XYZ file of C-alpha atoms in Angstrom:
334
model
C 28.258 -9.112 30.668
C 26.501 -12.436 30.432
C 28.595 -15.617 30.365
C 27.619 -16.513 26.766
C 28.506 -13.023 25.594
C 31.889 -13.217 27.386
C 32.746 -16.624 25.928
C 31.767 -15.425 22.433
C 34.054 -12.382 22.762
C 36.977 -14.533 23.993
C 36.588 -16.925 21.061
C 36.624 -14.041 18.596
C 39.750 -12.590 20.225
C 41.519 -15.976 20.069
C 40.528 -16.384 16.411
C 42.032 -12.981 15.664
C 45.369 -13.998 17.217
C 45.453 -17.328 15.347
C 44.682 -15.605 12.040
C 47.427 -13.062 12.656
C 49.999 -15.762 13.468
C 49.121 -17.917 10.456
C 49.180 -15.060 7.958
C 52.203 -13.165 9.257
C 50.043 -10.114 9.970
C 50.402 -8.513 13.378
C 47.478 -8.584 15.766
C 47.649 -4.783 15.963
C 47.160 -4.484 12.189
C 44.164 -6.823 12.285
C 42.568 -4.897 15.123
C 43.150 -1.610 13.311
C 41.271 -3.004 10.305
C 38.393 -4.380 12.338
C 35.497 -2.957 14.336
C 33.199 -4.008 17.129
C 29.437 -3.656 17.375
C 27.807 -1.414 18.300
C 29.591 1.259 16.257
C 27.780 3.939 18.276
C 26.950 2.754 21.779
C 23.936 4.969 22.325
C 20.310 4.766 21.302
C 20.024 5.655 17.594
C 17.042 3.780 16.167
C 15.884 3.774 12.538
C 19.111 4.949 10.862
C 19.229 6.564 7.408
C 22.489 7.466 5.669
C 23.765 9.528 2.746
C 27.170 10.505 1.364
C 27.602 14.276 1.315
C 29.437 16.283 -1.320
C 32.231 16.726 1.246
C 32.984 12.976 1.274
C 31.499 12.313 4.723
C 28.675 9.862 5.358
C 25.859 11.512 7.297
C 23.615 9.482 9.590
C 20.151 10.507 10.806
C 18.183 8.644 13.473
C 15.148 8.768 15.764
C 17.014 9.033 19.112
C 16.029 12.595 20.031
C 12.318 12.613 19.216
C 12.314 16.400 19.301
C 15.024 17.291 16.796
C 16.592 14.219 15.060
C 20.362 13.805 15.673
C 22.953 13.874 12.874
C 26.327 12.076 12.989
C 29.018 11.869 10.321
C 31.834 9.481 9.452
C 34.444 8.760 6.794
C 34.457 4.986 7.347
C 31.062 3.953 8.857
C 32.858 2.925 12.074
C 34.065 6.152 13.731
C 31.284 8.712 14.119
C 31.072 12.313 15.320
C 27.928 14.120 16.422
C 27.404 17.254 14.324
C 24.036 18.551 15.497
C 20.321 18.022 14.967
C 18.095 18.428 11.932
C 15.826 20.816 13.821
C 15.945 23.111 16.816
C 13.189 23.867 19.292
C 12.263 26.841 17.132
C 12.355 25.072 13.745
C 10.838 21.767 14.817
C 7.842 20.574 12.718
C 4.496 21.080 14.401
C 1.699 19.540 12.315
C 1.221 17.008 15.141
C 1.840 19.309 18.160
C 2.443 16.537 20.720
C 4.020 14.116 18.266
C 7.541 12.759 18.176
C 9.779 12.768 15.112
C 10.500 9.212 14.003
C 12.345 7.283 11.290
C 13.980 9.992 9.140
C 14.885 9.217 5.525
C 17.596 11.371 3.914
C 18.029 11.922 0.161
C 19.590 14.259 -2.409
C 17.038 15.553 -4.934
C 18.459 18.053 -7.369
C 20.687 20.391 -5.376
C 18.765 19.945 -2.113
C 19.091 17.491 0.754
C 15.546 16.279 1.379
C 14.632 14.730 4.721
C 11.366 12.830 5.104
C 10.163 12.187 8.657
C 7.286 10.580 10.521
C 5.366 12.546 13.138
C 3.189 10.682 15.610
C 2.113 10.115 19.151
C 2.370 6.499 20.295
C -0.805 4.717 19.205
C -2.010 7.607 17.023
C -2.429 5.448 13.941
C -4.965 7.713 12.215
C -3.499 11.095 13.178
C 0.163 10.301 12.411
C 1.668 11.428 9.142
C 4.746 12.138 7.062
C 6.427 15.498 6.513
C 9.440 16.766 4.604
C 12.263 19.252 5.163
C 15.074 20.575 2.970
C 18.616 21.870 3.408
C 21.544 23.018 1.264
C 23.999 20.897 3.268
C 23.611 17.460 4.870
C 24.334 18.863 8.332
C 21.575 21.430 7.884
C 20.038 23.690 8.951
C 16.876 22.029 7.659
C 13.821 24.077 6.779
C 10.545 22.272 7.370
C 8.323 22.183 4.294
C 5.439 20.842 6.357
C 3.106 17.887 6.263
C 2.794 15.777 3.119
C -0.188 13.772 4.433
C -1.781 12.222 7.505
C -3.150 8.702 7.814
C -6.765 9.868 7.935
C -6.265 12.036 4.849
C -4.615 9.416 2.656
C -6.645 6.531 4.142
C -3.585 4.473 5.065
C -3.524 3.564 8.758
C -0.235 4.062 10.638
C 1.452 6.211 7.975
C 5.023 6.302 9.315
C 8.505 5.102 8.228
C 8.952 6.888 4.876
C 11.384 5.735 2.191
C 12.156 7.611 -1.048
C 13.382 6.077 -4.302
C 13.902 7.237 -7.876
C 13.148 4.778 -10.666
C 12.662 5.182 -14.404
C 12.904 8.957 -14.147
C 10.088 9.103 -11.576
C 10.114 9.711 -7.834
C 8.262 7.601 -5.303
C 7.596 7.424 -1.574
C 7.000 4.129 0.244
C 5.797 3.941 3.836
C 3.707 2.029 6.369
C 3.768 0.091 9.627
C 1.937 -3.200 10.222
C -1.095 -2.061 8.211
C 0.464 -2.699 4.815
C 3.374 -1.068 3.004
C 2.229 1.457 0.398
C 3.845 3.406 -2.423
C 2.864 6.531 -4.353
C 4.393 8.760 -7.029
C 5.735 12.188 -6.049
C 6.246 15.474 -7.851
C 9.608 16.116 -9.509
C 10.956 17.995 -6.480
C 9.892 15.183 -4.130
C 8.043 17.565 -1.815
C 4.456 16.501 -2.438
C 2.290 13.786 -3.967
C 1.851 13.924 -7.721
C -1.586 15.247 -8.584
C -4.015 12.374 -9.039
C -1.594 9.741 -7.708
C -3.194 6.994 -5.626
C -1.388 4.917 -2.962
C -0.834 1.268 -3.921
C -0.329 -1.493 -1.347
C 2.916 -3.316 -2.132
C 3.269 -5.969 0.605
C 1.319 -7.298 3.567
C 0.722 -6.338 7.169
C 3.744 -7.937 8.884
C 6.181 -5.136 8.032
C 7.521 -1.670 8.764
C 10.808 0.195 8.178
C 10.843 -0.317 4.399
C 13.969 0.076 2.259
C 14.150 -0.920 -1.425
C 17.486 -1.616 -3.113
C 17.908 -2.258 -6.851
C 20.600 -4.740 -7.909
C 21.121 -7.034 -10.883
C 17.651 -6.689 -12.358
C 15.842 -7.159 -9.040
C 14.314 -4.839 -6.487
C 14.996 -6.033 -2.932
C 12.504 -4.923 -0.300
C 14.054 -4.939 3.177
C 11.744 -4.519 6.168
C 11.333 -5.352 9.844
C 8.888 -7.674 11.574
C 8.057 -8.127 15.264
C 8.219 -5.700 18.188
C 10.780 -2.891 18.129
C 10.570 -1.335 21.534
C 10.290 -3.811 24.412
C 13.903 -3.908 25.522
C 15.222 -7.451 25.873
C 11.770 -8.759 24.940
C 11.960 -7.073 21.517
C 11.446 -9.512 18.648
C 12.437 -7.173 15.795
C 13.965 -9.095 12.885
C 15.211 -7.847 9.507
C 13.680 -9.603 6.498
C 13.775 -9.311 2.696
C 11.998 -10.301 -0.507
C 12.665 -9.493 -4.156
C 10.778 -8.547 -7.297
C 11.389 -7.765 -10.963
C 9.195 -4.669 -10.581
C 9.296 -1.797 -8.107
C 5.683 -2.304 -7.012
C 6.016 -6.076 -6.753
C 5.081 -8.802 -6.340
C 7.920 -9.327 -3.824
C 8.656 -12.998 -3.234
C 10.789 -15.206 -1.000
C 13.076 -17.978 -2.304
C 10.146 -20.385 -2.542
C 8.107 -17.968 -4.649
C 5.723 -17.077 -1.820
C 4.578 -13.466 -1.696
C 5.316 -10.774 0.869
C 1.720 -9.715 0.244
C 0.887 -12.860 2.233
C 3.629 -12.036 4.767
C 6.229 -14.504 3.440
C 9.900 -13.425 3.338
C 13.514 -14.409 3.954
C 15.120 -13.638 7.325
C 18.267 -11.510 7.006
C 19.296 -10.600 10.577
C 17.913 -12.154 13.754
C 18.934 -12.071 17.411
C 21.888 -13.847 19.022
C 23.332 -14.105 22.541
C 24.627 -10.518 22.463
C 21.938 -8.533 20.599
C 18.165 -8.747 20.178
C 15.607 -6.593 18.380
C 17.641 -6.379 15.159
C 15.858 -4.172 12.664
C 15.015 -1.015 10.723
C 18.044 -1.022 8.465
C 19.590 1.895 6.589
C 20.433 2.244 2.936
C 23.231 -0.015 1.640
C 26.664 1.638 1.321
C 29.376 0.192 -0.944
C 33.022 0.590 0.106
C 36.033 1.041 -2.198
C 36.601 -2.719 -2.373
C 33.044 -3.396 -3.512
C 31.780 -4.558 -0.124
C 28.170 -3.702 0.736
C 27.358 -2.526 4.265
C 24.180 -1.914 6.209
C 23.482 -0.061 9.443
C 20.574 -1.027 11.684
C 19.628 -0.916 15.342
C 19.518 -3.555 18.066
C 19.233 -3.925 21.829
C 22.448 -4.940 23.601
C 21.922 -7.817 26.049
C 24.794 -6.512 28.182
C 23.491 -2.909 28.270
C 19.810 -2.909 27.287
C 19.192 0.803 27.820
C 18.272 1.660 24.224
C 18.575 0.654 20.577
C 22.237 0.994 19.610
C 23.724 1.499 16.146
C 24.978 -1.670 14.436
C 26.984 -2.316 11.260
C 27.285 -5.504 9.223
C 28.391 -6.507 5.759
C 25.865 -7.717 3.209
C 27.030 -10.686 1.119
C 25.243 -11.671 -2.089
C 24.758 -15.383 -2.737
C 22.803 -16.660 -5.745
C 20.974 -13.355 -6.047
C 20.052 -13.011 -2.378
C 21.508 -10.849 0.415
C 22.840 -12.444 3.574
C 24.729 -11.529 6.738
C 27.438 -13.836 8.098
C 25.704 -16.292 10.411
C 22.401 -14.479 9.985
C 23.002 -12.561 13.231
C 24.876 -9.420 14.360
C 28.660 -9.606 14.451
C 30.595 -8.768 17.608
C 33.889 -8.098 15.837
C 34.481 -8.080 12.086
C 36.722 -6.781 9.310
C 35.994 -3.101 8.760
C 34.820 -1.433 5.536
C 37.651 -0.236 3.280
C 37.551 3.455 2.369
């Protein structure tokens, strides 16, 4: 553990004791109602989350590029591994040597629908997006095959899918540092609507798109910088907002994300770097909004670990306390 990281942890621990003494709450109670990052101390990049009909939250991530791991939790803090979306036998194969990246989980009708990227590193014209379905969030998932490749849809680096329903229609957004694009889907979400044409939504600085609708605005969250260079990773979570799903998305000064302007949401600190590719927002029983994302731990930089932080809303904009990952914080209330 680096000295700065140690001092930061000691200060947090001391603050916890002082708060307990001043409020009459025991330290044990405070610790029980708090959590530490990372919430899963293993490499789980590009998280996507959904609440199942059984009351559990199910998490999907890139970590095993062959099969996509699935974890579940009741409280977003304590997680159990439940299996993988695919097996060696059921694994998608439209890109035979490709890895499975950046899953996006959804419920469409009575089916759990999992979008995934399939690519070899650097294969920006052969990569593509596929889709699989299951009756339960833990699977087994049945691959429905490729939706499109980059060279077929004429969008370079077609990875990082994100699904959203709006105005009774279904859409897929995707892209990585060659523009973020959106297109309308069929009613079952399994293919592009006939005649639909991809539309570029924002510029070329972004990947890992997630769009959240709140209070009359659409908020487009994305990641900038390098994801996968260990302690040299510059990944940073950013956001812009729009009155319309397809933009224009603007920062606080009215500058457009089409010109690569945005607001920074989560950046590095002494303990974590490479903070990006956030999940969907989850609201707890007290109305608190929470977001999962990945980062590289400075103390143990072996992979991209799973992080959790609360999203606060101030004057119509999302923020994270201090603008950086927390080490210890009050836990979600479920």
